[in-house]
CSV table of C-alpha atoms in Angstrom, one decimal:
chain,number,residue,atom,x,y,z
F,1,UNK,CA,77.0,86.3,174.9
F,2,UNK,CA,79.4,88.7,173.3
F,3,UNK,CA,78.2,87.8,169.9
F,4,UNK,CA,74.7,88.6,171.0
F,5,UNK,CA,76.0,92.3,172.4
F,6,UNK,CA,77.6,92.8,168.9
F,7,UNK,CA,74.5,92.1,167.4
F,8,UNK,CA,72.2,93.3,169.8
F,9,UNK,CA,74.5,97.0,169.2
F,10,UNK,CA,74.5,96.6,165.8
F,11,UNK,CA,70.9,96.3,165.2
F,12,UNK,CA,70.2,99.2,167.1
F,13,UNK,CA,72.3,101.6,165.0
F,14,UNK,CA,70.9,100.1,162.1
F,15,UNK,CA,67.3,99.8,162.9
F,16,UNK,CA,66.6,96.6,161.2
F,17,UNK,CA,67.5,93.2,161.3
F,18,UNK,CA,68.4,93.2,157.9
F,19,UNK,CA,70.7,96.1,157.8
F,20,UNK,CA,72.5,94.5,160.8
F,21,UNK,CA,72.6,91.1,158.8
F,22,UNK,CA,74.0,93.0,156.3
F,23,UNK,CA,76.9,94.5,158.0
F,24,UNK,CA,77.5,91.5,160.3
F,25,UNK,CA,78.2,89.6,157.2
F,26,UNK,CA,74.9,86.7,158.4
F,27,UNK,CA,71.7,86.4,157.5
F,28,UNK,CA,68.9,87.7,158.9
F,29,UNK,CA,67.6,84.8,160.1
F,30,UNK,CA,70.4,84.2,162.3
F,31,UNK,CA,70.2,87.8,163.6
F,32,UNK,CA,66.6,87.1,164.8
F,33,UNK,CA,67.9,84.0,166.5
F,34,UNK,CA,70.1,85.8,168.3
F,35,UNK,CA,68.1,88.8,169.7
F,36,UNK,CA,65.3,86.1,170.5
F,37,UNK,CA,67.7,84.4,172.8
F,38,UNK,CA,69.0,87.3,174.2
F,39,UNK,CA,65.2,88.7,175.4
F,40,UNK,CA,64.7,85.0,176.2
F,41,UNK,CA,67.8,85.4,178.4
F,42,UNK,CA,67.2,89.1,179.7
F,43,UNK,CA,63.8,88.1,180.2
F,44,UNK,CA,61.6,91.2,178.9
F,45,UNK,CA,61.2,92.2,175.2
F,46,UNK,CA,64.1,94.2,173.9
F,47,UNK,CA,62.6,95.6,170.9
F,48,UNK,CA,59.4,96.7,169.3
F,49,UNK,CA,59.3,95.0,165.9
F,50,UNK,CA,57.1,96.6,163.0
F,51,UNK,CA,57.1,96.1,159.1
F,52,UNK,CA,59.4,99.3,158.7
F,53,UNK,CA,62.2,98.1,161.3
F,54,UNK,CA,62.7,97.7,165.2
F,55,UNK,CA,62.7,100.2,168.0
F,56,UNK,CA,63.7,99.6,171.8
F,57,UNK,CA,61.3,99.3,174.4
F,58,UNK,CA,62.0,101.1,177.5
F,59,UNK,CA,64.3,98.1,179.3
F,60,UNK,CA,66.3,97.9,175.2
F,61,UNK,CA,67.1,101.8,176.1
F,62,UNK,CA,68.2,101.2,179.2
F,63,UNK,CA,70.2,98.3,178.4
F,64,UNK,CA,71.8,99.6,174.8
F,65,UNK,CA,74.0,102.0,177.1
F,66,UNK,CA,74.9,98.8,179.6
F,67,UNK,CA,75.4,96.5,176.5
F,68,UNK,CA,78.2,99.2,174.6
F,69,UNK,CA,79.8,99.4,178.1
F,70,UNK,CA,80.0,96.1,178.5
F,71,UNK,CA,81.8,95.8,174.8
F,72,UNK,CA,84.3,98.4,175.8
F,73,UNK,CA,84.9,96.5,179.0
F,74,UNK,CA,85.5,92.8,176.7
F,75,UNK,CA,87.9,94.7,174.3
F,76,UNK,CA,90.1,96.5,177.0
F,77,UNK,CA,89.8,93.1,179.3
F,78,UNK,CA,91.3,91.8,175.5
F,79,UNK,CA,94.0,94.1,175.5
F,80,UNK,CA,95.6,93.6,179.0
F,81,UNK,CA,95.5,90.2,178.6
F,82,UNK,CA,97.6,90.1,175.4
F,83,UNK,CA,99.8,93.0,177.0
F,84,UNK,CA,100.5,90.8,179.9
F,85,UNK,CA,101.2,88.0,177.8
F,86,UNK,CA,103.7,90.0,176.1
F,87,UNK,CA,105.1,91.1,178.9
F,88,UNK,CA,106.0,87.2,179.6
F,89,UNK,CA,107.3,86.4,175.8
F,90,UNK,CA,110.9,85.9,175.2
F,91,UNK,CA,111.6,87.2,171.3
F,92,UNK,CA,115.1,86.0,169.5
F,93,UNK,CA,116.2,88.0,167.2
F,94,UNK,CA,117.7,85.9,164.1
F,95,UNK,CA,119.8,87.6,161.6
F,96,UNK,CA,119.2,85.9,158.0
F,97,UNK,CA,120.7,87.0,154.5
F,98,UNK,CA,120.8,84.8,151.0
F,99,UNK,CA,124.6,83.2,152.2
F,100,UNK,CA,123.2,82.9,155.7
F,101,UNK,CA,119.3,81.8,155.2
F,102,UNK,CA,117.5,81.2,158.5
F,103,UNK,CA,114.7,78.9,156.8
F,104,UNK,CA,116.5,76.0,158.6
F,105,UNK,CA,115.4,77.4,162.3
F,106,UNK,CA,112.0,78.4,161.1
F,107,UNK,CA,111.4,75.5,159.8
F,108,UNK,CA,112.3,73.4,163.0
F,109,UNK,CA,110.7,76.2,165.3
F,110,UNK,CA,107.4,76.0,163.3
F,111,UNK,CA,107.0,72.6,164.1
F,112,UNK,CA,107.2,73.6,168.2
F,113,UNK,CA,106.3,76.9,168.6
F,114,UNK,CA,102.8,76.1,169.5
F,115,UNK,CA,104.3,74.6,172.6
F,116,UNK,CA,106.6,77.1,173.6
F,117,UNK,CA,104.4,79.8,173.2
F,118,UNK,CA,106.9,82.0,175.3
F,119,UNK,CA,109.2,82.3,173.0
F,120,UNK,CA,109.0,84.6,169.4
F,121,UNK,CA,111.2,85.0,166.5
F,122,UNK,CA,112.4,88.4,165.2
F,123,UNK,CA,114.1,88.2,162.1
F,124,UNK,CA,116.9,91.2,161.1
F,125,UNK,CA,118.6,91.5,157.6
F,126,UNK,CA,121.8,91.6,157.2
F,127,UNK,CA,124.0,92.2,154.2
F,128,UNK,CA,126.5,90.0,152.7
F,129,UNK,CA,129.3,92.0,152.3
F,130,UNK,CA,132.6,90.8,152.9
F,131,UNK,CA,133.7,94.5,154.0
F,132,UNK,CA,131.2,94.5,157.0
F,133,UNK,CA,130.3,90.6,157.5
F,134,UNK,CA,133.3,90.4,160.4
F,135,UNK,CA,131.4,93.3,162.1
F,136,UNK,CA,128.0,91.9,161.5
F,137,UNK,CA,129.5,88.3,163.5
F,138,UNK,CA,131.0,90.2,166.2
F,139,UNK,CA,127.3,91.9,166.9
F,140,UNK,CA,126.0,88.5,167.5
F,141,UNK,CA,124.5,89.1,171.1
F,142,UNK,CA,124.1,92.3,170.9
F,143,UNK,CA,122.2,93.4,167.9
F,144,UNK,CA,121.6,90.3,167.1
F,145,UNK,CA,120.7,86.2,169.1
F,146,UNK,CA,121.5,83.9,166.7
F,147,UNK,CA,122.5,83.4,163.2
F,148,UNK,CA,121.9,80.2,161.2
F,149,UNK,CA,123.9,79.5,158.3
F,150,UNK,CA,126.9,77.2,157.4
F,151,UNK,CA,130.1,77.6,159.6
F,152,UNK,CA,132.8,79.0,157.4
F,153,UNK,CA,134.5,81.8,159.7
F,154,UNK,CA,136.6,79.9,162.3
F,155,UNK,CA,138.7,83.0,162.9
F,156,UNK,CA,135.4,84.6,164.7
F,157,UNK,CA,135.2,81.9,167.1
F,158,UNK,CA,136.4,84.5,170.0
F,159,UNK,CA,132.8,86.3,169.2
F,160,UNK,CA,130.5,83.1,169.2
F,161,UNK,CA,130.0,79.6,169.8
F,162,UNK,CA,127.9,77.1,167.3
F,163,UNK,CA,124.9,74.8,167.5
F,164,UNK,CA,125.4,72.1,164.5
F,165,UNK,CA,122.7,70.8,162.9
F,166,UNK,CA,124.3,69.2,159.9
F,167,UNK,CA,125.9,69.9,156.8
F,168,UNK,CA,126.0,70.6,153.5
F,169,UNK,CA,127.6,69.1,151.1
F,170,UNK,CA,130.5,70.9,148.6
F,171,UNK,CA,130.1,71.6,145.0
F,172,UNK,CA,131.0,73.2,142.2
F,173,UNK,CA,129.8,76.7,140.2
F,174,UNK,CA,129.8,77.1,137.0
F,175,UNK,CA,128.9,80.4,134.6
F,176,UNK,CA,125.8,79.0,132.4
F,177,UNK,CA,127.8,79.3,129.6
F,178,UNK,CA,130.8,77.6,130.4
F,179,UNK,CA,131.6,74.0,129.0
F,180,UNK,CA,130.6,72.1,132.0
F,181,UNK,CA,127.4,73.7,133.1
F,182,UNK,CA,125.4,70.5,131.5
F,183,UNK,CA,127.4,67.8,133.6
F,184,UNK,CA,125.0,66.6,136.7
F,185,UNK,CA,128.3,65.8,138.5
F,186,UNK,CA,131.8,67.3,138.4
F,187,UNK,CA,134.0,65.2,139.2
F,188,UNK,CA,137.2,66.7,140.3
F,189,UNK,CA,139.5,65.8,137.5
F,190,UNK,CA,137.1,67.1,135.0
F,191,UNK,CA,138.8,70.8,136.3
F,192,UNK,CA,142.0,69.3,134.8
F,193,UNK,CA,143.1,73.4,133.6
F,194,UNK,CA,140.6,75.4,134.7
F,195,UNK,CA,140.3,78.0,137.1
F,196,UNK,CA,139.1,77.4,140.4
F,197,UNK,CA,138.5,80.0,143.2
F,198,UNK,CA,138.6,79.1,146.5
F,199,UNK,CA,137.2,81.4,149.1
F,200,UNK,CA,138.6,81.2,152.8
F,201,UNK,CA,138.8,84.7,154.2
F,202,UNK,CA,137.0,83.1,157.1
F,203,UNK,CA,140.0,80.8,158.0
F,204,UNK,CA,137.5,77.9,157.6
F,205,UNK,CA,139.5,74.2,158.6
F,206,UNK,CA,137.2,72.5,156.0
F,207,UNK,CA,137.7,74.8,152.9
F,208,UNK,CA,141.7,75.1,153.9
F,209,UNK,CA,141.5,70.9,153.8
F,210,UNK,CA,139.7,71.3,150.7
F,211,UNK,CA,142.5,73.4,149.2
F,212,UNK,CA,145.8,71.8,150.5
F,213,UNK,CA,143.8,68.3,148.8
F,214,UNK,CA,143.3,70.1,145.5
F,215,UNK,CA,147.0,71.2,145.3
F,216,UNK,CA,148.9,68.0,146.6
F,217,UNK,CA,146.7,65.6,145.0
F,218,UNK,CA,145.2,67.5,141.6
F,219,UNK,CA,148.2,70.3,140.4
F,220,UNK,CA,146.3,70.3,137.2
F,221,UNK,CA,143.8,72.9,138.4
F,222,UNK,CA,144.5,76.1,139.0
F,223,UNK,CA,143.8,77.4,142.3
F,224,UNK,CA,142.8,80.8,142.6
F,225,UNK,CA,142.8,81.8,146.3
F,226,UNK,CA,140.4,84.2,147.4
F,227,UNK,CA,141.4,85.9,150.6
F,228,UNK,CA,138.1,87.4,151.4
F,229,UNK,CA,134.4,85.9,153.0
F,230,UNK,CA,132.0,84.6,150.8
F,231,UNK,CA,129.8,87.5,149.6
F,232,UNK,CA,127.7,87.8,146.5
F,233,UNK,CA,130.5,89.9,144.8
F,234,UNK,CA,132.4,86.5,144.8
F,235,UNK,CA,129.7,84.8,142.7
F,236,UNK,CA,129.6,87.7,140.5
F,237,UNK,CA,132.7,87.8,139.7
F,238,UNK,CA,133.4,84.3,139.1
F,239,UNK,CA,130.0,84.3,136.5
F,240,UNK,CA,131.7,87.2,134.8
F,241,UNK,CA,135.5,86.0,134.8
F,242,UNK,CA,134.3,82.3,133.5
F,243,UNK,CA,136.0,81.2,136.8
F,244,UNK,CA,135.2,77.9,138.5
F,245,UNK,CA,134.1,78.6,142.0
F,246,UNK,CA,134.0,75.6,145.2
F,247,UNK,CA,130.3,76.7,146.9
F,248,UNK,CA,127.9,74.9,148.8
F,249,UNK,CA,124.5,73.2,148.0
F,250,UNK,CA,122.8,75.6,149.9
F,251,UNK,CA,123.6,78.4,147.9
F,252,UNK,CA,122.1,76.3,144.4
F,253,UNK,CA,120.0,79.4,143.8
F,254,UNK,CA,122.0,82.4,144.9
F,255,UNK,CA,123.0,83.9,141.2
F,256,UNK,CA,120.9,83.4,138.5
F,257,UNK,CA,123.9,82.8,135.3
F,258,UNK,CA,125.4,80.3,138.0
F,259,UNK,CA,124.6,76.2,137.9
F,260,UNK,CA,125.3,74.6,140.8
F,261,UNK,CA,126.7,70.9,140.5
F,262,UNK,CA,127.2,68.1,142.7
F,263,UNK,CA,131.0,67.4,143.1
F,264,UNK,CA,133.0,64.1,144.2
F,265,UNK,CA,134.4,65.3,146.5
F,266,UNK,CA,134.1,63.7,150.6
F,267,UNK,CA,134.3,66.9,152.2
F,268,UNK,CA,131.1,68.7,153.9
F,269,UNK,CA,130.7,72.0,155.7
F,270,UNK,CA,129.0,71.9,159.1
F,271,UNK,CA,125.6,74.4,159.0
F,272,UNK,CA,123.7,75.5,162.1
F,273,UNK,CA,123.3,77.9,165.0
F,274,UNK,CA,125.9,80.6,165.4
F,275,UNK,CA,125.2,82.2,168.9
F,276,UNK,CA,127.2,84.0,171.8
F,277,UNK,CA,129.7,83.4,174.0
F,278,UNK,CA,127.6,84.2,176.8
F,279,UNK,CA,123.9,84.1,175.6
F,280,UNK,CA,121.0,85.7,178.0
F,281,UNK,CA,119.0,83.6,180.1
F,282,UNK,CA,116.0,83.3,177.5
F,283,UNK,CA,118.1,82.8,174.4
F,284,UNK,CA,120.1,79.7,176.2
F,285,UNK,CA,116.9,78.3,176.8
F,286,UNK,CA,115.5,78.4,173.3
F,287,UNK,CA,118.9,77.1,172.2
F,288,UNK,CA,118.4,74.1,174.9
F,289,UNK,CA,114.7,73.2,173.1
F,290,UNK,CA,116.2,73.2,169.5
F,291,UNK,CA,119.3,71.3,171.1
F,292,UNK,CA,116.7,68.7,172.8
F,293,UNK,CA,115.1,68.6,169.3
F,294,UNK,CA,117.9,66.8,167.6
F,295,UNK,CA,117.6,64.1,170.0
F,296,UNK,CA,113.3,64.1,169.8
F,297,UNK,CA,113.2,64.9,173.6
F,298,UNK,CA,111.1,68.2,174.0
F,299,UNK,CA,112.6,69.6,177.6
F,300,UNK,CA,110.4,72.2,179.5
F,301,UNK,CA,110.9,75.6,179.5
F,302,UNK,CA,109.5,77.5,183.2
């Protein structure tokens, strides 16, 4: 019936059934159909057709004014009910940056959303800038619900807690130029006298395991400690200086003069859902369906 007001409107203002076709985007034919099953409906001819177009009869001009109000009426009846469903939707703001992608939650909410239509994601830049990163972590719950991203900043843990949702294994990165970038595996004696920076400004238990293995077990490399967070000046710097650097599979693609190779080593860095201390009442719950999600259970959500 609406679609029959649209078109009943619309081929008024034109004055033809063709001109309305053409701005409706459908032949003419259908827009006869249409206006003959809506006088079929009304029950009295609408319109007086002639080879030079279509006019309204007396009961068309009376009901043209009827037809427009009842359009209005649809689109604002439209609009309330999308404000009130609004008015009901939960939106999670998730903070995402290259070192801290969030493509791991979207992907796992865009298999569910349809189901938890309640809930919304907002997603907020932020930089990765070792300067400002501590201050970025400690607005997690207020500026900011959720980040996802590998956990690599145990000395934060005051500010947040953490949903894992695996890990990532660690590797090695190399400057495009430098003698190993061709190997498909580093193993960790082929760093036998090379530089090797290790970034753990973040206090991280797995990179400081990672370092006290290197130095007991391999004194051949040369650890270069970096006491600073992971931030993209670390991966320009270690392009530029020629400089070994331990990273993580996840950030394969974050500088362009950098390869990033599998390594033999048996550690991996736990990734997931860093959140706060004391979430709100909506965001526990969208943290209790992704949660629910690792064991294939979908709970519900009032």
């Amino acid at each position: 019936m609406i679609e029959q007001l649209k078109t009943f409107v619309q081929v008024v203002e034109s004055g033809s059934f063709s001109k309305a076709a053409e701005k409706l985007f459908i032949s003419s034919t259908a827009v006869m159909k249409q206006m003959n099953l809506l006088e079929k409906q009304a029950g009295v001819p609408l319109f007086i057709r002639t080879n030079h177009g279509v006019s309204l009869t007396k009961a068309g001009t009376s009901f043209i004014k009827d037809a427009k109000y009842m359009l209005q009426y649809f689109q604002e009846s439209l609009i309330r009910m999308h404000h009130s469903e609004q008015a009901n939707r939960h939106v999670v703001r998730v903070g995402t940056s290259m070192l801290n992608p969030c493509k791991v939650l979207i992907d796992l909410w865009n298999g569910i959303s349809d189901i938890y239509p309640q809930f919304g994601i907002n997603i907020v830049h932020f930089e990765d800038d070792a300067h400002t990163l501590p201050t970025t972590y400690r607005m997690i719950g207020q500026s900011l619900d959720i980040i996802a991203g590998p956990f690599l900043t145990d000395n934060l843990k005051d500010h947040y807690r953490m949903l894992e949702l695996g890990s990532y294994r660690v590797c090695f990165a190399v400057s495009r130029q430098h003698r190993l970038a061709s190997r498909k595996t580093l193993f960790v004696k082929d760093l036998y006298g090379e530089r090797l920076a290790v970034v753990n400004g973040g206090n991280s238990a797995v990179i400081h395991d990672i370092r006290n293995f290197l130095k007991m077990k391999h004194p051949q490399i040369q650890i270069k400690d970096v006491p600073r967070l992971y931030d993209l000046d670390v991966f320009n710097r270690c392009e530029e200086s020629n400089t070994v650097m331990l990273t993580l599979e996840a950030w394969a693609d974050i500088h362009p003069s950098l390869v990033t190779i599998p390594s033999d080593l048996d550690f991996t860095v736990p990734y997931g859902l860093i959140y706060p201390l004391h979430p709100s009442k909506e965001v526990g719950q969208f943290l209790e369906i992704i949660k629910e999600m690792q064991g294939n259970v979908l709970p519900k959500v009032e």
